[in-house]
C-alpha positions as CSV (number, residue, x, y, z in Angstrom):
1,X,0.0,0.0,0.0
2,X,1.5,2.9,-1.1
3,X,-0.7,6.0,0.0
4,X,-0.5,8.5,2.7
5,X,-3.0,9.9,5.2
6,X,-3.3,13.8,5.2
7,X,-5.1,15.9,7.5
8,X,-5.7,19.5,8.3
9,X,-3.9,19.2,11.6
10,X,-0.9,18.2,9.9
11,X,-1.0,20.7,7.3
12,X,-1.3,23.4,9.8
13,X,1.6,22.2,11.8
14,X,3.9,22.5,9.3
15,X,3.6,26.3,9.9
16,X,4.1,26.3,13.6
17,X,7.6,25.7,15.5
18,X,9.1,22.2,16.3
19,X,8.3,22.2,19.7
20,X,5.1,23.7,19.1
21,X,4.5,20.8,16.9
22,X,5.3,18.5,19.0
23,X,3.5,19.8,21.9
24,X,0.4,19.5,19.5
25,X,0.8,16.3,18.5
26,X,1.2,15.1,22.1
27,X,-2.3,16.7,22.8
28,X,-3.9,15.0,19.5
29,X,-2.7,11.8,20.2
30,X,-3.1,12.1,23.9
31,X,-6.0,9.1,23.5
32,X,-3.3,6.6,22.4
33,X,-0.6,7.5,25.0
34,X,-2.6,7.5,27.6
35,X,-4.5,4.5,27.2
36,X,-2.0,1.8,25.7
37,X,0.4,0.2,27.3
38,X,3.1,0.5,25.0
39,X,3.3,4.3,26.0
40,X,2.3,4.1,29.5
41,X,6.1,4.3,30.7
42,X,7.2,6.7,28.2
43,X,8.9,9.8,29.0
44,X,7.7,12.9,27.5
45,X,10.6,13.3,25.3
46,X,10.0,10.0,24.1
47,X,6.1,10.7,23.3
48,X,7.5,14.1,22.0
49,X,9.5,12.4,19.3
50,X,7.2,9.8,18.5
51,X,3.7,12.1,18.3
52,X,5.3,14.3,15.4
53,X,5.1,11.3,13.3
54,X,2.0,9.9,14.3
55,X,-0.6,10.6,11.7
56,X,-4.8,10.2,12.1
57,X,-7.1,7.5,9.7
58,X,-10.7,7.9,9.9
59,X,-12.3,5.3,8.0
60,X,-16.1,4.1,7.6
61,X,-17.3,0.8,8.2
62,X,-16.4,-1.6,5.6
63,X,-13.2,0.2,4.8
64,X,-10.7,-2.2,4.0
65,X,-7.3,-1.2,6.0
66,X,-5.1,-3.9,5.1
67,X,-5.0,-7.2,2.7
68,X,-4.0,-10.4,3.8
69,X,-0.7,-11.4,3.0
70,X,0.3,-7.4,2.5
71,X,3.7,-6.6,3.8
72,X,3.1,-3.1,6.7
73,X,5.4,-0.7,6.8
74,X,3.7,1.1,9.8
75,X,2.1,0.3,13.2
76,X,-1.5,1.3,13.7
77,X,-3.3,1.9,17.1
78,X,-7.1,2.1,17.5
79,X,-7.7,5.4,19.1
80,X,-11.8,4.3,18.9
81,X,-14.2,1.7,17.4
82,X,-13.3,-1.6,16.6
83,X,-12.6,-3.2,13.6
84,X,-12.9,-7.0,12.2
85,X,-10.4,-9.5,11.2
86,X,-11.6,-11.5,8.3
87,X,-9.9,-14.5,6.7
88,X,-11.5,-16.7,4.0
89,X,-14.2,-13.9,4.2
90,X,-15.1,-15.0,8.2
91,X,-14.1,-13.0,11.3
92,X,-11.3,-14.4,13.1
93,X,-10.8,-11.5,15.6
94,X,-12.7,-7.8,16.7
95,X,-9.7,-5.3,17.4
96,X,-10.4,-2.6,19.7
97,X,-9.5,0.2,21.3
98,X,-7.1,-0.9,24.5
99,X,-8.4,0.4,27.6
């Protein structure tokens, strides 16, 4: 999958400082740090550095995210929802949001 996922909040921040933009993207993302584990005993220089490059997906139900068998070149975190698993066209798995 070769695409990339723009929003207005990342277009915007483009015009602000670095720090700025990182202290933005701390506060945007502030769902996924605070509620996975991954990030709970991150400093915040480490959650500075790693926000900057975290970037939003908004997708409707049925949107396909990935293909089976696709090589990922990124991690993904479920800020809300849930999403299915299929294989063979059955669900194998419901992914959430980690609480």
């Amino acid at each position: 999958m070769n695409f990339r996922f723009f929003t207005i909040s990342e277009h915007v921040l483009n015009y602000c400082p670095k720090d700025m933009q990182a202290d933005i993207s701390v506060h945007l993302n502030r769902c996924v740090f605070n509620s996975h584990p991954a990030f709970r005993l991150a400093s915040d220089g480490c959650r500075r550095s790693l926000a900057v490059h975290f970037q939003t997906l908004h997708t409707a139900p049925g949107d396909l995210i990935f293909h089976q068998g696709e090589s990922v070149e990124y991690l993904c975190f479920i800020a809300s929802g849930s999403l299915e698993v299929l294989q063979d066209d059955e669900v194998i798995a419901l992914l959430g949001k980690v609480v």
